[in-house]
């Protein structure tokens, strides 16, 4: 075990109990996490910014309210890391981009406001691929985040910062965003848990937009129950977000607790989609996935093979829809309204200022997608590209509907490979794009997904994630099944998966030896 400090290795549920009993104060909890960040984050780079004064101040207020006998929410006093795609009033929000360096939002994203209202303590903003475009966090303008399982490996992306923060005990809980897998894939690569809620289930107000028809904000944690507890805090209708659903969500935490209590896998129909078992799946990933199916079968679940013929076109459709919407969303970074302004010497016309600012402020991947998206939307091409991609999207939704007529959940490896070495995908974005083939269909269909760790791959000892998908509105089903599977994995290993991450000292020593 890794921690030199017992507080930071508590799950959010355990910490909550210790806070409620008065054994631990919110200030102690925040201090422990801030110390841990000071100890390890110079190396890991999961955080772009912290604000100890603001965090400790918020924690102190929670302690005072609790001491005054106020009835606070279950997570009051628990520290929370916030992906930098979410705007906050107490710390800058950059979405991983130079163009927003130092940007202070005049308001909190709704999920951040909800978390504060529930008494969670924001301890920092986490690193991410610029504007959430990427699968490795190497596209951040502020340097890559490292994977605590092996410091020469990526943590996945775009939410690598939130995933590493949670895996490395820098925070028990984090917020992320998932447009094509940015919560689930980093969860898989770092051995943590992450959920993409049903589209519209969690407010996106104050989430810096990437692709509006795909973006979802969601929770990240070390256990299924913790993920569910945070989901319960952020879910629900928001009149600031026109895509927000009016729906009475059941308690995800109650579903997770029911799942952990056992028995809920009996009779569960689990679909395995042929098209998600990609040819390039790493052998150790495949082996762990098959082992988890065997565990499910042993508990009385039924495995059903599913054909989803249009999934094959998901990556192609996504990489038209996303750049098209992103090029439009990013048009507002024009040097006038937000962030950076570069004035070229001697030629400061409006056009020059705008183009120089965008030239300097955006990184290569962002520019690539703006160009692709602008082209796809241009007159004469709209129907051929964006229009066709939208048709494919409908076909994928139909594949899901047909599948869910036969099964309760769909299971697949979350990502086809474990964490790869930093720098190895180089300048070929296709390798990153293909890594999303398993996560993207859920975003195209707006359905919920959950990733949880199921072991390590034999060939490299790195975490493997299991993805569960359910029909829209059935997020609770994922937490129930997920907690049941997590329980089986813990029994198999004799300890929770998250406790198996190498200690920071060991990870450093191994890096030095290589
Ligand atoms: N890796 C995907 C992409 O690069 C997913 C991004 C996301 O979910 N924000 O677009």
Coordinates of C-alpha atoms and ligand atoms in Angstrom, one line a residue:
X1 CA 0.0 0.0 0.0
X2 CA 1.1 3.3 -0.8
X3 CA 0.0 5.9 1.5
X4 CA 2.0 7.5 4.2
X5 CA -1.2 8.9 5.5
X6 CA -4.3 6.9 6.4
X7 CA -6.7 9.8 5.6
X8 CA -6.0 10.0 1.9
X9 CA -6.6 6.3 1.3
X10 CA -10.1 6.3 2.8
X11 CA -12.8 6.0 0.2
X12 CA -15.3 8.9 0.1
X13 CA -17.9 6.8 1.8
X14 CA -15.4 6.0 4.6
X15 CA -14.3 9.6 4.9
X16 CA -17.9 10.7 5.0
X17 CA -18.5 8.4 8.0
X18 CA -15.4 9.7 9.8
X19 CA -16.5 13.3 9.2
X20 CA -20.0 12.6 10.4
X21 CA -18.8 10.9 13.6
X22 CA -16.4 13.8 14.2
X23 CA -13.3 11.6 14.1
X24 CA -11.9 13.7 11.3
X25 CA -12.5 17.4 10.4
X26 CA -13.0 18.7 6.9
X27 CA -9.9 20.8 7.4
X28 CA -7.9 17.7 8.3
X29 CA -9.2 16.0 5.1
X30 CA -8.4 19.0 2.9
X31 CA -4.9 19.4 4.4
X32 CA -4.1 15.7 4.0
X33 CA -5.0 16.0 0.3
X34 CA -3.1 19.2 -0.3
X35 CA -0.1 17.7 1.4
X36 CA -0.3 14.7 -0.8
X37 CA -0.6 16.9 -3.9
X38 CA 2.6 18.8 -2.8
X39 CA 4.3 15.5 -2.3
X40 CA 3.5 13.8 -5.6
X41 CA 2.1 16.3 -8.1
X42 CA 5.4 17.9 -9.1
X43 CA 6.0 14.5 -10.9
X44 CA 2.4 13.5 -11.8
X45 CA 1.1 16.8 -13.0
X46 CA -2.6 15.9 -12.4
X47 CA -3.4 19.4 -11.1
X48 CA -3.1 22.6 -13.0
X49 CA -3.9 24.7 -10.0
X50 CA -4.7 24.5 -6.3
X51 CA -5.8 27.3 -4.0
X52 CA -5.1 26.1 -0.5
X53 CA -6.5 29.2 1.1
X54 CA -9.9 28.9 -0.6
X55 CA -10.0 25.1 0.0
X56 CA -9.2 25.4 3.7
X57 CA -11.6 28.2 4.1
X58 CA -14.4 26.2 2.6
X59 CA -13.5 23.2 4.8
X60 CA -13.4 25.4 7.9
X61 CA -17.0 26.6 7.1
X62 CA -18.2 23.0 6.8
X63 CA -16.7 22.2 10.2
X64 CA -18.3 25.2 11.7
X65 CA -21.7 24.3 10.3
X66 CA -21.4 20.7 11.4
X67 CA -20.3 21.9 14.9
X68 CA -23.4 24.1 15.0
X69 CA -25.5 21.0 14.5
X70 CA -26.5 21.7 10.9
X71 CA -27.7 18.6 9.0
X72 CA -25.2 18.5 6.1
X73 CA -25.2 16.3 3.0
X74 CA -23.5 12.9 3.1
X75 CA -20.4 14.1 1.3
X76 CA -20.0 17.4 3.3
X77 CA -16.3 17.9 4.0
X78 CA -15.1 15.4 1.4
X79 CA -12.4 16.9 -1.0
X80 CA -13.1 17.1 -4.7
X81 CA -10.9 17.6 -7.7
X82 CA -12.5 19.4 -10.6
X83 CA -11.6 18.9 -14.3
X84 CA -10.4 22.2 -15.7
X85 CA -13.2 22.0 -18.4
X86 CA -15.6 23.2 -15.6
X87 CA -15.6 26.8 -14.7
X88 CA -15.0 27.9 -11.1
X89 CA -15.0 31.2 -9.3
X90 CA -12.2 30.3 -6.9
X91 CA -9.6 29.1 -9.4
X92 CA -8.8 29.8 -13.1
X93 CA -10.4 27.7 -15.8
X94 CA -8.4 27.0 -18.9
X95 CA -9.8 23.8 -20.4
X96 CA -6.1 22.8 -20.8
X97 CA -5.5 25.6 -23.4
X98 CA -3.1 28.6 -23.6
X99 CA -5.9 30.6 -25.1
X100 CA -7.7 30.6 -21.7
X101 CA -4.6 30.9 -19.5
X102 CA -5.5 32.6 -16.2
X103 CA -9.2 32.9 -17.2
X104 CA -11.4 33.6 -14.1
X105 CA -15.1 32.8 -14.6
X106 CA -17.6 35.1 -13.1
X107 CA -19.8 32.0 -12.2
X108 CA -19.5 28.4 -11.1
X109 CA -20.5 25.6 -13.4
X110 CA -23.8 24.1 -12.1
X111 CA -22.1 20.8 -11.1
X112 CA -19.5 22.8 -9.1
X113 CA -22.2 24.9 -7.5
X114 CA -24.1 21.7 -6.6
X115 CA -21.0 20.1 -5.2
X116 CA -20.3 23.2 -3.0
X117 CA -23.9 23.3 -1.8
X118 CA -23.5 19.6 -0.8
X119 CA -20.4 20.7 1.2
X120 CA -17.7 19.1 -1.0
X121 CA -14.4 21.0 -0.9
X122 CA -12.8 21.9 -4.2
X123 CA -9.1 21.2 -3.8
X124 CA -7.9 22.0 -7.3
X125 CA -8.4 21.9 -11.1
X126 CA -7.2 18.9 -13.0
X127 CA -5.2 18.7 -16.2
X128 CA -6.7 17.6 -19.5
X129 CA -6.2 17.4 -23.2
X130 CA -6.8 20.9 -24.6
X131 CA -10.5 21.5 -24.9
X132 CA -10.9 17.8 -24.1
X133 CA -9.6 16.7 -27.4
X134 CA -7.5 13.6 -26.9
X135 CA -7.0 10.2 -25.3
X136 CA -3.8 10.6 -23.4
X137 CA -3.7 14.1 -21.8
X138 CA -0.6 14.7 -23.9
X139 CA -2.5 17.4 -25.8
X140 CA -2.6 19.7 -22.7
X141 CA -0.9 23.0 -23.2
X142 CA 0.5 22.6 -19.7
X143 CA 2.4 19.3 -20.1
X144 CA 1.2 15.7 -19.8
X145 CA -0.1 14.0 -16.7
X146 CA 1.6 10.7 -15.8
X147 CA 0.0 7.4 -14.8
X148 CA 0.7 6.5 -11.2
X149 CA 0.8 2.8 -12.2
X150 CA 3.9 3.5 -14.3
X151 CA 5.4 6.9 -14.7
X152 CA 6.4 6.4 -18.3
X153 CA 2.7 5.8 -19.3
X154 CA -0.2 8.0 -20.2
X155 CA -3.2 8.1 -17.9
X156 CA -5.6 8.2 -20.8
X157 CA -7.6 11.3 -21.8
X158 CA -8.9 13.8 -22.0
X159 CA -9.6 13.5 -18.2
X160 CA -6.2 12.1 -17.3
X161 CA -5.8 14.7 -14.6
X162 CA -8.9 13.7 -12.7
X163 CA -8.2 10.0 -13.1
X164 CA -4.6 10.2 -11.9
X165 CA -5.6 12.5 -9.0
X166 CA -8.0 9.8 -7.8
X167 CA -5.7 6.8 -8.5
X168 CA -2.7 8.5 -6.7
X169 CA -4.7 9.5 -3.6
X170 CA -4.5 13.2 -4.4
X171 CA -8.3 13.3 -4.1
X172 CA -11.0 10.7 -3.2
X173 CA -13.5 12.2 -5.8
X174 CA -13.2 14.1 -9.1
X175 CA -15.4 15.5 -11.8
X176 CA -14.8 14.8 -15.4
X177 CA -16.5 15.2 -18.8
X178 CA -17.1 12.6 -21.4
X179 CA -17.7 13.5 -25.1
X180 CA -16.3 10.3 -26.6
X181 CA -14.9 8.5 -23.6
X182 CA -12.9 11.0 -21.6
X183 CA -14.2 9.8 -18.2
X184 CA -14.4 6.1 -19.0
X185 CA -11.1 5.5 -20.9
X186 CA -8.9 7.3 -18.3
X187 CA -10.7 5.3 -15.6
X188 CA -9.7 2.1 -17.4
X189 CA -6.1 3.2 -17.9
X190 CA -5.6 4.2 -14.2
X191 CA -7.6 1.5 -12.5
X192 CA -10.3 3.9 -11.3
X193 CA -14.1 4.1 -11.7
X194 CA -15.8 6.6 -13.9
X195 CA -19.3 7.2 -15.2
X196 CA -20.8 8.9 -18.2
X197 CA -24.4 9.7 -17.3
X198 CA -27.4 9.6 -19.6
X199 CA -27.1 12.7 -22.0
X200 CA -28.9 15.5 -20.2
X201 CA -28.9 13.8 -16.8
X202 CA -26.2 16.1 -15.4
X203 CA -26.1 19.8 -16.2
X204 CA -23.5 21.0 -18.7
X205 CA -23.9 24.7 -17.8
X206 CA -20.4 26.0 -17.2
X207 CA -18.7 23.0 -18.8
X208 CA -16.6 24.6 -21.6
X209 CA -18.2 23.1 -24.7
X210 CA -16.4 20.7 -26.9
X211 CA -19.2 19.0 -28.9
X212 CA -22.6 20.0 -27.5
X213 CA -24.6 17.0 -28.8
X214 CA -22.1 14.6 -27.2
X215 CA -20.7 16.3 -24.0
X216 CA -21.7 14.9 -20.6
X217 CA -20.3 15.8 -17.2
X218 CA -19.8 12.9 -14.8
X219 CA -18.2 11.5 -11.6
X220 CA -14.8 9.8 -11.1
X221 CA -13.7 7.9 -8.0
X222 CA -11.9 4.8 -6.7
X223 CA -15.0 2.7 -6.0
X224 CA -18.4 2.3 -7.6
X225 CA -20.2 3.5 -4.5
X226 CA -18.1 6.7 -4.3
X227 CA -18.8 7.3 -8.0
X228 CA -22.5 6.8 -7.3
X229 CA -22.5 9.2 -4.3
X230 CA -21.0 12.0 -6.4
X231 CA -23.4 11.2 -9.2
X232 CA -26.3 11.8 -6.8
X233 CA -24.9 15.2 -5.9
X234 CA -24.6 16.5 -9.5
X235 CA -27.6 14.9 -11.2
X236 CA -30.9 16.6 -11.9
X237 CA -32.6 19.3 -14.0
X238 CA -31.0 22.7 -14.5
X239 CA -32.9 25.5 -16.2
X240 CA -29.6 27.0 -17.4
X241 CA -29.0 24.0 -19.7
X242 CA -31.6 23.5 -22.4
X243 CA -30.6 19.9 -22.9
X244 CA -31.1 19.1 -19.3
X245 CA -33.7 16.3 -18.6
X246 CA -36.6 16.8 -16.3
X247 CA -36.5 13.4 -14.6
X248 CA -36.7 12.1 -11.1
X249 CA -33.4 10.2 -10.8
X250 CA -33.3 7.3 -8.4
X251 CA -30.4 7.2 -5.9
X252 CA -27.3 5.8 -7.6
X253 CA -25.8 5.2 -4.2
X254 CA -28.7 3.1 -3.2
X255 CA -28.3 1.1 -6.4
X256 CA -24.6 0.6 -5.7
X257 CA -25.3 -0.5 -2.2
X258 CA -27.9 -3.0 -3.4
X259 CA -25.4 -4.3 -5.9
X260 CA -22.7 -4.8 -3.3
X261 CA -25.1 -6.7 -1.1
X262 CA -25.1 -9.5 -3.7
X263 CA -27.6 -11.4 -5.7
X264 CA -28.3 -8.9 -8.4
X265 CA -26.3 -10.6 -11.1
X266 CA -28.6 -13.6 -11.1
X267 CA -30.6 -13.6 -14.3
X268 CA -29.0 -10.4 -15.5
X269 CA -28.8 -10.5 -19.3
X270 CA -25.4 -9.2 -20.4
X271 CA -24.8 -8.4 -24.1
X272 CA -21.4 -8.8 -25.7
X273 CA -21.3 -6.8 -28.9
X274 CA -19.2 -8.5 -31.6
X275 CA -18.2 -5.2 -33.1
X276 CA -16.8 -4.0 -29.7
X277 CA -14.4 -6.9 -29.6
X278 CA -12.0 -5.2 -31.8
X279 CA -9.2 -7.1 -33.7
X280 CA -6.6 -5.0 -32.0
X281 CA -7.6 -5.8 -28.5
X282 CA -4.5 -6.5 -26.4
X283 CA -4.3 -10.1 -25.3
X284 CA -4.2 -9.3 -21.6
X285 CA -7.2 -7.0 -21.9
X286 CA -9.2 -9.7 -23.7
X287 CA -8.2 -12.3 -21.1
X288 CA -9.3 -10.1 -18.2
X289 CA -12.6 -9.3 -20.0
X290 CA -13.3 -13.0 -20.6
X291 CA -12.5 -13.8 -17.0
X292 CA -15.0 -11.2 -15.8
X293 CA -17.7 -12.7 -18.1
X294 CA -16.9 -16.1 -16.4
X295 CA -17.3 -14.4 -13.0
X296 CA -20.7 -13.0 -14.1
X297 CA -21.9 -16.4 -15.5
X298 CA -20.9 -18.1 -12.2
X299 CA -23.2 -15.7 -10.4
X300 CA -26.1 -16.6 -12.7
X301 CA -25.8 -13.9 -15.4
X302 CA -26.6 -14.9 -18.9
X303 CA -24.2 -13.8 -21.7
X304 CA -25.8 -13.0 -25.0
X305 CA -23.9 -12.3 -28.2
X306 CA -25.1 -9.1 -29.9
X307 CA -24.6 -7.9 -33.5
X308 CA -24.5 -4.1 -33.9
X309 CA -23.6 -3.7 -37.5
X310 CA -23.3 0.0 -37.6
X311 CA -20.8 0.4 -34.7
X312 CA -18.2 -0.1 -37.3
X313 CA -18.9 3.5 -38.5
X314 CA -19.0 5.1 -35.1
X315 CA -15.5 6.5 -35.0
X316 CA -15.9 7.9 -38.5
X317 CA -19.2 9.5 -37.7
X318 CA -17.8 10.9 -34.4
X319 CA -14.8 12.5 -36.0
X320 CA -17.1 14.4 -38.3
X321 CA -19.7 15.4 -35.7
X322 CA -17.2 16.3 -33.1
X323 CA -15.0 18.6 -35.2
X324 CA -18.0 20.2 -36.8
X325 CA -19.5 21.1 -33.4
X326 CA -16.2 22.0 -31.9
X327 CA -15.2 24.4 -34.7
X328 CA -18.4 26.2 -34.1
X329 CA -18.1 26.2 -30.2
X330 CA -14.4 27.4 -30.4
X331 CA -15.3 30.3 -32.7
X332 CA -15.9 32.4 -29.6
X333 CA -12.2 32.4 -28.7
X334 CA -11.6 35.4 -30.9
X335 CA -9.3 37.5 -28.7
X336 CA -12.1 39.9 -27.9
X337 CA -14.3 38.1 -25.4
X338 CA -12.1 35.6 -23.6
X339 CA -8.6 35.1 -22.6
X340 CA -5.5 35.6 -24.7
X341 CA -5.0 38.5 -27.1
X342 CA -1.9 38.7 -29.3
X343 CA -1.4 42.0 -31.2
X344 CA 1.1 41.6 -34.0
X345 CA 3.5 44.5 -34.2
X346 CA 2.7 47.1 -36.8
X347 CA -0.3 45.2 -38.1
X348 CA -2.9 45.2 -35.5
X349 CA -6.0 45.0 -37.6
X350 CA -8.9 43.0 -36.1
X351 CA -8.4 40.1 -38.5
X352 CA -4.7 40.0 -37.7
X353 CA -5.2 40.1 -34.0
X354 CA -7.8 37.3 -34.2
X355 CA -5.7 35.0 -36.4
X356 CA -2.5 35.6 -34.5
X357 CA -4.3 34.9 -31.2
X358 CA -5.7 31.7 -32.5
X359 CA -2.4 30.7 -34.1
X360 CA -0.6 31.1 -30.8
X361 CA -3.4 30.1 -28.4
X362 CA -4.5 26.8 -29.9
X363 CA -2.4 23.6 -30.0
X364 CA -2.0 21.3 -33.0
X365 CA -4.9 18.9 -32.3
X366 CA -7.3 21.8 -31.7
X367 CA -6.3 23.4 -35.0
X368 CA -6.6 20.1 -36.8
X369 CA -10.2 19.6 -35.6
X370 CA -11.2 23.2 -36.3
X371 CA -10.0 22.9 -39.9
X372 CA -11.7 19.5 -40.3
X373 CA -15.0 20.8 -38.8
X374 CA -15.0 24.0 -40.7
X375 CA -14.5 22.0 -43.9
X376 CA -17.2 19.5 -43.1
X377 CA -19.7 22.3 -42.4
X378 CA -18.9 24.4 -45.4
X379 CA -21.4 25.1 -48.1
X380 CA -21.9 22.1 -50.4
X381 CA -20.4 19.7 -48.0
X382 CA -22.8 19.8 -45.1
X383 CA -25.1 17.0 -46.4
X384 CA -22.2 14.9 -47.6
X385 CA -20.4 15.0 -44.2
X386 CA -22.3 16.3 -41.2
X387 CA -25.6 15.1 -42.6
X388 CA -24.4 11.6 -43.3
X389 CA -22.7 11.3 -40.0
X390 CA -26.0 12.2 -38.3
X391 CA -27.7 9.4 -40.3
X392 CA -25.0 6.9 -39.0
X393 CA -25.8 8.2 -35.6
X394 CA -29.4 7.2 -35.9
X395 CA -28.4 3.8 -37.2
X396 CA -26.2 3.3 -34.1
X397 CA -29.1 4.3 -31.9
X398 CA -31.2 1.7 -33.5
X399 CA -28.5 -0.9 -33.0
X400 CA -28.6 -0.1 -29.3
X401 CA -32.4 -0.2 -29.2
X402 CA -32.4 -3.7 -30.8
X403 CA -29.7 -4.8 -28.4
X404 CA -31.5 -3.6 -25.3
X405 CA -34.6 -5.4 -26.4
X406 CA -32.5 -8.6 -25.7
X407 CA -30.3 -7.6 -22.8
X408 CA -30.2 -5.5 -19.6
X409 CA -26.6 -4.2 -20.0
X410 CA -23.9 -4.4 -22.6
X411 CA -20.3 -5.3 -21.5
X412 CA -17.0 -4.7 -23.3
X413 CA -13.4 -3.8 -22.6
X414 CA -13.5 0.0 -21.9
X415 CA -10.4 0.5 -24.0
X416 CA -8.7 -1.9 -26.4
X417 CA -5.3 -1.5 -24.8
X418 CA -3.8 -0.7 -21.4
X419 CA -1.9 2.6 -20.9
X420 CA 0.7 3.2 -23.6
X421 CA 4.1 4.8 -23.3
X422 CA 4.2 8.6 -23.3
X423 CA 5.1 10.0 -26.8
X424 CA 4.5 6.7 -28.6
X425 CA 1.5 7.8 -30.6
X426 CA 3.6 10.7 -31.8
X427 CA 2.0 12.8 -34.4
X428 CA -0.4 10.2 -35.7
X429 CA -3.8 11.1 -34.3
X430 CA -5.4 8.0 -35.8
X431 CA -3.9 5.8 -33.1
X432 CA -5.6 7.9 -30.5
X433 CA -8.9 8.1 -32.4
X434 CA -9.1 4.3 -32.7
X435 CA -8.6 3.9 -29.0
X436 CA -12.0 5.4 -28.5
X437 CA -13.9 2.9 -30.7
X438 CA -15.3 1.2 -27.7
X439 CA -16.5 4.3 -25.8
X440 CA -17.8 6.5 -28.6
X441 CA -21.0 4.6 -29.5
X442 CA -22.5 5.5 -26.1
X443 CA -22.0 9.2 -26.7
X444 CA -23.5 9.0 -30.2
X445 CA -26.6 7.4 -28.7
X446 CA -26.8 9.4 -25.5
X447 CA -26.8 6.4 -23.2
X448 CA -25.0 6.0 -19.9
X449 CA -21.8 4.1 -19.4
X450 CA -19.6 3.0 -16.5
X451 CA -16.0 1.8 -16.4
X452 CA -14.6 -0.2 -13.5
X453 CA -11.3 -2.0 -13.0
X454 CA -11.3 -5.8 -13.4
X455 CA -7.6 -6.6 -12.9
X456 CA -4.2 -6.0 -14.6
X457 CA -3.0 -7.3 -18.0
X458 CA -0.6 -10.2 -17.7
X459 CA 1.9 -8.8 -20.2
X460 CA 2.4 -5.4 -18.6
X461 CA 0.8 -5.4 -15.1
X462 CA -1.4 -2.4 -16.0
X463 CA -5.0 -1.9 -15.2
X464 CA -7.8 -3.1 -17.4
X465 CA -11.3 -1.6 -17.4
X466 CA -14.7 -3.2 -18.0
X467 CA -17.3 -1.0 -19.6
X468 CA -21.0 -1.4 -18.9
X469 CA -23.7 0.3 -20.9
X470 CA -27.4 0.6 -20.3
X471 CA -30.4 2.2 -22.0
X472 CA -31.0 5.9 -21.5
X473 CA -32.3 6.8 -18.0
X474 CA -31.0 3.4 -16.6
X475 CA -27.8 4.8 -15.0
X476 CA -28.8 3.1 -11.7
X477 CA -28.7 -0.3 -13.4
X478 CA -25.0 0.3 -14.1
X479 CA -24.2 1.1 -10.5
X480 CA -26.0 -1.9 -9.2
X481 CA -24.3 -4.3 -11.7
X482 CA -21.0 -2.4 -11.3
X483 CA -20.9 -2.7 -7.5
X484 CA -21.7 -6.4 -7.8
X485 CA -18.8 -7.0 -10.1
X486 CA -16.5 -4.8 -8.1
X487 CA -17.3 -7.0 -5.1
X488 CA -16.4 -10.2 -7.0
X489 CA -13.1 -8.6 -8.1
X490 CA -12.3 -7.6 -4.5
X491 CA -13.0 -11.2 -3.3
X492 CA -10.9 -12.6 -6.1
X493 CA -7.9 -10.4 -5.2
X494 CA -8.4 -10.4 -1.5
X495 CA -8.3 -6.5 -1.5
X496 CA -9.8 -3.7 -3.4
X497 CA -8.3 -3.0 -6.8
X498 CA -7.5 0.6 -6.1
X499 CA -5.2 -0.5 -3.2
X500 CA -2.9 -2.3 -5.7
X501 CA -1.4 0.8 -7.3
X502 CA 2.3 0.9 -6.7
X503 CA 3.5 3.3 -4.0
X504 CA 4.7 6.6 -5.3
X505 CA 8.2 5.8 -4.0
X506 CA 8.2 2.4 -5.9
X507 CA 6.9 4.1 -9.1
X508 CA 9.8 6.7 -8.8
X509 CA 12.4 4.0 -8.2
X510 CA 11.2 2.0 -11.2
X511 CA 11.3 5.1 -13.4
X512 CA 14.9 5.8 -12.2
X513 CA 15.9 2.2 -13.0
X514 CA 14.5 2.4 -16.6
Ligands
LIG1 N1 -10.7 10.9 -27.0 C1 -11.9 11.4 -27.5 C2 -11.5 12.6 -28.4 O1 -10.4 12.9 -28.5 C3 -12.8 11.8 -26.4 C4 -12.8 13.1 -25.9 C5 -13.7 13.4 -24.8 O2 -14.5 12.6 -24.4 N2 -13.7 14.7 -24.3 O3 -12.4 13.3 -28.9

